[in-house]
Amino acid sequence: MVSAMSKADVAALRSTIAALEAGPRQAREVLPFGLNEVDGKLPGGGLSLGALHEVAGGGNGAVDGAAAALFAAGIAARTNGRILWCLTRPDLFAPAIAQAGLSPDRVIYVEAGDEKAVLACMEEGLRHGGLGCVVAKVAHLSMTASRRLQLAAEGSSAMGLTVWRWRRQSEASDFGQPTAASTRWRVSVLPSRPLPVLGVGRHRWLVELIRARAGESADFELEACDDQGRLGLPSQVEHRSAQTGLGRRYAAG
């Protein structure tokens, strides 16, 4: 009978798998969220630069879809350099993107005619180099297309983000299909935390890490991006009395 593997054995196996997946390439730099609860689930302690990542809304509605776009905007805001955002039609609300930390003067918007053109523009942007992040809104991403984007990102060290938005529920099932992305995220809107005075509290999200290459799946209740692109961990989720008087912590920029 084979004995149960210890935690050390499992950790060593994960390390070996990660090394095999990486091949001869050098270890990539990462962009940490600055929250130990999130970064601890990611290989290297953050999102890999020079890699492709996927984000989608938790449902097929516009509200969760908008939250996914803001989540991606917050990530892009914390990278260095200009941001290329590719889409089929101008359906982004720029002031909301700015509130997530991504100022308009950093973003170059490319409005392509169809999804095939969007993916082509994203690949070209990743191969160009000199950009901090390339974002594209997609309704479908095949394994072949994702591999091309992953290779393009590896060559330039820019981060690639695909934000999934679908018009029909039947399209949502494609998000579960395998791709070459390093991580896959799903974002859903939660009720805001009540305030002691009249007003609306900071937006809250359920952020699910569905897949992390050589990492762990997990889900987190987080406060939405602030004007620096940083996520927050609500104090009641921290379960630490020392944080009671501090309200909430935000990720380092």
mmCIF file of C-alpha atoms in Angstrom:
data_model
loop_
_atom_site.group_PDB
_atom_site.id
_atom_site.type_symbol
_atom_site.label_atom_id
_atom_site.label_comp_id
_atom_site.label_asym_id
_atom_site.label_seq_id
_atom_site.Cartn_x
_atom_site.Cartn_y
_atom_site.Cartn_z
ATOM 1 C CA MET A 1 0.000 0.000 0.000
ATOM 2 C CA VAL A 2 1.309 3.420 -0.941
ATOM 3 C CA SER A 3 1.644 5.673 2.098
ATOM 4 C CA ALA A 4 0.045 9.099 2.123
ATOM 5 C CA MET A 5 2.273 11.886 0.811
ATOM 6 C CA SER A 6 3.453 14.425 3.360
ATOM 7 C CA LYS A 7 3.047 18.150 2.877
ATOM 8 C CA ALA A 8 6.759 18.406 2.141
ATOM 9 C CA ASP A 9 6.405 15.769 -0.599
ATOM 10 C CA VAL A 10 3.470 17.641 -2.140
ATOM 11 C CA ALA A 11 5.390 20.942 -2.051
ATOM 12 C CA ALA A 12 8.420 19.308 -3.679
ATOM 13 C CA LEU A 13 6.231 17.788 -6.393
ATOM 14 C CA ARG A 14 4.621 21.147 -7.130
ATOM 15 C CA SER A 15 8.062 22.736 -7.386
ATOM 16 C CA THR A 16 9.170 20.048 -9.823
ATOM 17 C CA ILE A 17 6.047 20.492 -11.967
ATOM 18 C CA ALA A 18 6.534 24.266 -12.024
ATOM 19 C CA ALA A 19 10.152 23.811 -13.143
ATOM 20 C CA LEU A 20 9.098 21.421 -15.909
ATOM 21 C CA GLU A 21 6.385 23.807 -17.115
ATOM 22 C CA ALA A 22 8.819 26.708 -17.110
ATOM 23 C CA GLY A 23 11.446 24.722 -19.038
ATOM 24 C CA PRO A 24 14.760 26.495 -19.566
ATOM 25 C CA ARG A 25 13.231 29.960 -19.200
ATOM 26 C CA GLN A 26 14.372 32.122 -16.355
ATOM 27 C CA ALA A 27 12.065 32.764 -13.434
ATOM 28 C CA ARG A 28 9.622 35.523 -14.268
ATOM 29 C CA GLU A 29 9.127 38.654 -12.250
ATOM 30 C CA VAL A 30 5.797 38.935 -10.498
ATOM 31 C CA LEU A 31 3.333 41.680 -9.642
ATOM 32 C CA PRO A 32 2.130 41.064 -6.070
ATOM 33 C CA PHE A 33 -1.298 42.117 -4.863
ATOM 34 C CA GLY A 34 0.311 43.043 -1.547
ATOM 35 C CA LEU A 35 -2.146 40.882 0.406
ATOM 36 C CA ASN A 36 -0.557 37.786 1.917
ATOM 37 C CA GLU A 37 -3.858 35.925 1.765
ATOM 38 C CA VAL A 38 -3.883 36.299 -2.037
ATOM 39 C CA ASP A 39 -0.170 36.313 -2.898
ATOM 40 C CA GLY A 40 0.385 33.177 -0.814
ATOM 41 C CA LYS A 41 -1.763 31.206 -3.266
ATOM 42 C CA LEU A 42 0.246 32.347 -6.307
ATOM 43 C CA PRO A 43 3.574 30.831 -7.416
ATOM 44 C CA GLY A 44 6.295 33.396 -6.766
ATOM 45 C CA GLY A 45 3.970 35.488 -4.599
ATOM 46 C CA GLY A 46 2.152 37.393 -7.335
ATOM 47 C CA LEU A 47 0.939 37.529 -10.918
ATOM 48 C CA SER A 48 3.659 36.603 -13.394
ATOM 49 C CA LEU A 49 4.783 39.350 -15.742
ATOM 50 C CA GLY A 50 5.438 38.136 -19.261
ATOM 51 C CA ALA A 51 2.407 35.860 -18.983
ATOM 52 C CA LEU A 52 -1.270 35.659 -19.894
ATOM 53 C CA HIS A 53 -4.022 35.887 -17.268
ATOM 54 C CA GLU A 54 -7.807 35.550 -17.623
ATOM 55 C CA VAL A 55 -10.587 37.399 -15.791
ATOM 56 C CA ALA A 56 -14.356 36.961 -16.042
ATOM 57 C CA GLY A 57 -17.470 38.071 -14.238
ATOM 58 C CA GLY A 58 -19.142 35.595 -11.930
ATOM 59 C CA GLY A 59 -22.379 35.731 -13.923
ATOM 60 C CA ASN A 60 -23.513 36.711 -17.381
ATOM 61 C CA GLY A 61 -24.844 40.090 -16.251
ATOM 62 C CA ALA A 62 -23.379 43.541 -16.814
ATOM 63 C CA VAL A 63 -22.703 44.153 -13.103
ATOM 64 C CA ASP A 64 -20.300 41.239 -12.616
ATOM 65 C CA GLY A 65 -18.819 41.923 -16.036
ATOM 66 C CA ALA A 66 -18.052 45.497 -15.013
ATOM 67 C CA ALA A 67 -16.447 44.266 -11.787
ATOM 68 C CA ALA A 68 -14.195 41.948 -13.819
ATOM 69 C CA ALA A 69 -13.113 44.885 -16.006
ATOM 70 C CA LEU A 70 -12.326 46.993 -12.923
ATOM 71 C CA PHE A 71 -10.367 44.109 -11.392
ATOM 72 C CA ALA A 72 -8.280 43.934 -14.579
ATOM 73 C CA ALA A 73 -7.888 47.727 -14.630
ATOM 74 C CA GLY A 74 -6.516 47.672 -11.088
ATOM 75 C CA ILE A 75 -3.945 45.062 -12.050
ATOM 76 C CA ALA A 76 -2.938 46.986 -15.177
ATOM 77 C CA ALA A 77 -2.658 50.192 -13.154
ATOM 78 C CA ARG A 78 0.060 48.664 -10.976
ATOM 79 C CA THR A 79 2.260 47.672 -13.909
ATOM 80 C CA ASN A 80 4.888 50.019 -15.339
ATOM 81 C CA GLY A 81 4.414 51.714 -18.688
ATOM 82 C CA ARG A 82 1.553 52.402 -21.047
ATOM 83 C CA ILE A 83 -1.497 50.151 -21.277
ATOM 84 C CA LEU A 84 -3.016 48.900 -24.543
ATOM 85 C CA TRP A 85 -6.722 48.042 -24.199
ATOM 86 C CA CYS A 86 -8.295 46.231 -27.171
ATOM 87 C CA LEU A 87 -12.060 45.946 -27.632
ATOM 88 C CA THR A 88 -14.669 45.550 -30.346
ATOM 89 C CA ARG A 89 -16.760 48.580 -29.398
ATOM 90 C CA PRO A 90 -16.372 51.541 -26.994
ATOM 91 C CA ASP A 91 -18.331 50.152 -24.042
ATOM 92 C CA LEU A 92 -15.912 51.005 -21.210
ATOM 93 C CA PHE A 93 -16.781 53.783 -18.746
ATOM 94 C CA ALA A 94 -13.488 55.672 -18.549
ATOM 95 C CA PRO A 95 -14.190 57.485 -15.220
ATOM 96 C CA ALA A 96 -14.743 54.125 -13.501
ATOM 97 C CA ILE A 97 -11.496 52.779 -14.968
ATOM 98 C CA ALA A 98 -9.717 55.878 -13.633
ATOM 99 C CA GLN A 99 -11.194 55.320 -10.167
ATOM 100 C CA ALA A 100 -9.611 51.844 -10.234
ATOM 101 C CA GLY A 101 -6.206 53.518 -10.592
ATOM 102 C CA LEU A 102 -5.783 53.499 -14.374
ATOM 103 C CA SER A 103 -5.473 57.138 -15.435
ATOM 104 C CA PRO A 104 -6.623 58.013 -18.993
ATOM 105 C CA ASP A 105 -3.210 59.324 -20.046
ATOM 106 C CA ARG A 106 -1.704 55.836 -19.630
ATOM 107 C CA VAL A 107 -4.245 53.988 -21.781
ATOM 108 C CA ILE A 108 -4.255 53.507 -25.543
ATOM 109 C CA TYR A 109 -7.631 52.187 -26.682
ATOM 110 C CA VAL A 110 -7.845 50.110 -29.865
ATOM 111 C CA GLU A 111 -11.334 49.551 -31.256
ATOM 112 C CA ALA A 112 -11.148 46.549 -33.585
ATOM 113 C CA GLY A 113 -13.878 45.373 -35.914
ATOM 114 C CA ASP A 114 -14.367 41.894 -34.494
ATOM 115 C CA GLU A 115 -12.957 39.469 -31.961
ATOM 116 C CA LYS A 116 -10.406 38.006 -34.362
ATOM 117 C CA ALA A 117 -9.004 41.499 -34.887
ATOM 118 C CA VAL A 118 -9.007 42.121 -31.118
ATOM 119 C CA LEU A 119 -6.838 39.043 -30.519
ATOM 120 C CA ALA A 120 -4.527 40.045 -33.373
ATOM 121 C CA CYS A 121 -4.105 43.535 -31.887
ATOM 122 C CA MET A 122 -3.445 42.057 -28.445
ATOM 123 C CA GLU A 123 -0.786 39.714 -29.809
ATOM 124 C CA GLU A 124 0.878 42.535 -31.729
ATOM 125 C CA GLY A 125 0.842 44.738 -28.636
ATOM 126 C CA LEU A 126 2.452 42.017 -26.527
ATOM 127 C CA ARG A 127 5.131 41.376 -29.126
ATOM 128 C CA HIS A 128 5.875 45.091 -29.515
ATOM 129 C CA GLY A 129 7.478 45.480 -26.104
ATOM 130 C CA GLY A 130 7.620 48.650 -24.050
ATOM 131 C CA LEU A 131 4.069 48.248 -22.711
ATOM 132 C CA GLY A 132 3.267 47.476 -19.110
ATOM 133 C CA CYS A 133 0.132 45.488 -19.886
ATOM 134 C CA VAL A 134 -2.112 44.595 -22.820
ATOM 135 C CA VAL A 135 -5.810 44.021 -22.075
ATOM 136 C CA ALA A 136 -8.437 42.602 -24.436
ATOM 137 C CA LYS A 137 -12.132 41.974 -24.032
ATOM 138 C CA VAL A 138 -13.054 38.579 -25.462
ATOM 139 C CA ALA A 139 -16.047 36.256 -25.654
ATOM 140 C CA HIS A 140 -14.005 33.209 -26.695
ATOM 141 C CA LEU A 141 -10.374 32.165 -26.401
ATOM 142 C CA SER A 142 -9.139 28.935 -27.960
ATOM 143 C CA MET A 143 -6.111 26.998 -26.773
ATOM 144 C CA THR A 144 -4.258 27.933 -29.964
ATOM 145 C CA ALA A 145 -4.979 31.651 -29.570
ATOM 146 C CA SER A 146 -4.048 31.600 -25.881
ATOM 147 C CA ARG A 147 -0.731 29.893 -26.651
ATOM 148 C CA ARG A 148 0.108 32.592 -29.186
ATOM 149 C CA LEU A 149 -0.668 35.284 -26.609
ATOM 150 C CA GLN A 150 1.330 33.476 -23.918
ATOM 151 C CA LEU A 151 4.372 33.188 -26.180
ATOM 152 C CA ALA A 152 4.072 36.835 -27.190
ATOM 153 C CA ALA A 153 3.924 37.891 -23.527
ATOM 154 C CA GLU A 154 6.951 35.768 -22.654
ATOM 155 C CA GLY A 155 8.974 37.423 -25.405
ATOM 156 C CA SER A 156 8.318 40.989 -24.237
ATOM 157 C CA SER A 157 7.788 40.526 -20.457
ATOM 158 C CA ALA A 158 4.534 42.475 -20.735
ATOM 159 C CA MET A 159 1.477 41.157 -18.912
ATOM 160 C CA GLY A 160 -1.522 40.026 -20.949
ATOM 161 C CA LEU A 161 -5.048 40.187 -19.526
ATOM 162 C CA THR A 162 -8.134 38.835 -21.266
ATOM 163 C CA VAL A 163 -11.439 40.054 -19.822
ATOM 164 C CA TRP A 164 -14.217 37.654 -20.776
ATOM 165 C CA ARG A 165 -17.567 39.229 -21.633
ATOM 166 C CA TRP A 166 -20.290 37.171 -23.253
ATOM 167 C CA ARG A 167 -23.642 38.190 -24.683
ATOM 168 C CA ARG A 168 -25.352 34.813 -24.325
ATOM 169 C CA GLN A 169 -25.310 32.256 -21.520
ATOM 170 C CA SER A 170 -24.172 29.588 -23.973
ATOM 171 C CA GLU A 171 -20.903 31.503 -24.448
ATOM 172 C CA ALA A 172 -20.138 31.399 -20.721
ATOM 173 C CA SER A 173 -19.301 27.684 -20.860
ATOM 174 C CA ASP A 174 -16.235 28.464 -22.981
ATOM 175 C CA PHE A 175 -14.568 30.039 -19.943
ATOM 176 C CA GLY A 176 -14.178 26.587 -18.433
ATOM 177 C CA GLN A 177 -12.241 25.215 -21.398
ATOM 178 C CA PRO A 178 -8.447 24.757 -21.038
ATOM 179 C CA THR A 179 -6.179 27.601 -22.166
ATOM 180 C CA ALA A 180 -2.491 28.460 -21.816
ATOM 181 C CA ALA A 181 -3.177 31.248 -19.302
ATOM 182 C CA SER A 182 -1.127 31.229 -16.088
ATOM 183 C CA THR A 183 -4.080 32.191 -13.902
ATOM 184 C CA ARG A 184 -7.848 32.347 -14.272
ATOM 185 C CA TRP A 185 -10.028 34.608 -12.089
ATOM 186 C CA ARG A 186 -13.766 35.095 -11.600
ATOM 187 C CA VAL A 187 -15.171 38.242 -9.964
ATOM 188 C CA SER A 188 -18.673 38.667 -8.503
ATOM 189 C CA VAL A 189 -20.217 41.676 -6.786
ATOM 190 C CA LEU A 190 -21.077 41.409 -3.065
ATOM 191 C CA PRO A 191 -23.167 43.816 -0.955
ATOM 192 C CA SER A 192 -21.192 46.778 0.359
ATOM 193 C CA ARG A 193 -20.297 46.873 4.013
ATOM 194 C CA PRO A 194 -22.817 48.986 5.997
ATOM 195 C CA LEU A 195 -21.558 52.379 7.153
ATOM 196 C CA PRO A 196 -22.275 53.999 10.527
ATOM 197 C CA VAL A 197 -23.528 57.064 8.624
ATOM 198 C CA LEU A 198 -25.651 57.612 5.529
ATOM 199 C CA GLY A 199 -23.897 56.617 2.330
ATOM 200 C CA VAL A 200 -22.638 53.663 0.358
ATOM 201 C CA GLY A 201 -19.669 51.685 1.592
ATOM 202 C CA ARG A 202 -16.736 50.592 -0.531
ATOM 203 C CA HIS A 203 -17.656 48.034 -3.161
ATOM 204 C CA ARG A 204 -16.897 44.445 -2.281
ATOM 205 C CA TRP A 205 -16.149 41.504 -4.534
ATOM 206 C CA LEU A 206 -15.974 37.756 -4.308
ATOM 207 C CA VAL A 207 -12.726 37.043 -6.172
ATOM 208 C CA GLU A 208 -12.210 33.410 -7.130
ATOM 209 C CA LEU A 209 -8.827 32.118 -8.225
ATOM 210 C CA ILE A 210 -10.082 29.251 -10.353
ATOM 211 C CA ARG A 211 -6.728 28.187 -11.730
ATOM 212 C CA ALA A 212 -3.115 29.001 -10.986
ATOM 213 C CA ARG A 213 -0.390 27.121 -12.834
ATOM 214 C CA ALA A 214 1.637 25.249 -10.205
ATOM 215 C CA GLY A 215 -0.455 27.001 -7.537
ATOM 216 C CA GLU A 216 -3.678 26.605 -5.577
ATOM 217 C CA SER A 217 -7.295 27.519 -6.198
ATOM 218 C CA ALA A 218 -8.931 29.785 -3.642
ATOM 219 C CA ASP A 219 -11.587 32.440 -3.166
ATOM 220 C CA PHE A 220 -11.462 35.740 -1.300
ATOM 221 C CA GLU A 221 -13.866 38.423 -0.112
ATOM 222 C CA LEU A 222 -12.114 41.666 -1.004
ATOM 223 C CA GLU A 223 -12.787 45.361 -1.173
ATOM 224 C CA ALA A 224 -12.694 46.740 -4.716
ATOM 225 C CA CYS A 225 -9.686 48.554 -6.181
ATOM 226 C CA ASP A 226 -8.899 51.978 -4.782
ATOM 227 C CA ASP A 227 -7.528 54.853 -6.859
ATOM 228 C CA GLN A 228 -4.088 53.200 -6.879
ATOM 229 C CA GLY A 229 -5.377 49.872 -8.189
ATOM 230 C CA ARG A 230 -5.008 48.232 -4.776
ATOM 231 C CA LEU A 231 -7.448 45.690 -3.393
ATOM 232 C CA GLY A 232 -8.438 45.715 0.264
ATOM 233 C CA LEU A 233 -9.113 42.983 2.783
ATOM 234 C CA PRO A 234 -12.162 43.819 4.944
ATOM 235 C CA SER A 235 -11.242 43.889 8.614
ATOM 236 C CA GLN A 236 -13.942 41.423 9.621
ATOM 237 C CA VAL A 237 -12.477 38.854 7.240
ATOM 238 C CA GLU A 238 -8.967 39.237 8.658
ATOM 239 C CA HIS A 239 -9.954 37.834 12.064
ATOM 240 C CA ARG A 240 -7.160 39.839 13.687
ATOM 241 C CA SER A 241 -7.953 42.051 16.672
ATOM 242 C CA ALA A 242 -4.912 44.220 15.966
ATOM 243 C CA GLN A 243 -6.598 45.382 12.767
ATOM 244 C CA THR A 244 -9.789 46.549 14.470
ATOM 245 C CA GLY A 245 -8.711 50.143 14.797
ATOM 246 C CA LEU A 246 -7.060 50.234 11.420
ATOM 247 C CA GLY A 247 -10.179 49.615 9.327
ATOM 248 C CA ARG A 248 -8.824 47.880 6.266
ATOM 249 C CA ARG A 249 -5.464 47.186 4.694
ATOM 250 C CA TYR A 250 -4.684 47.876 1.107
ATOM 251 C CA ALA A 251 -2.193 46.197 -1.148
ATOM 252 C CA ALA A 252 1.125 47.967 -1.568
ATOM 253 C CA GLY A 253 1.316 49.871 -4.877
#
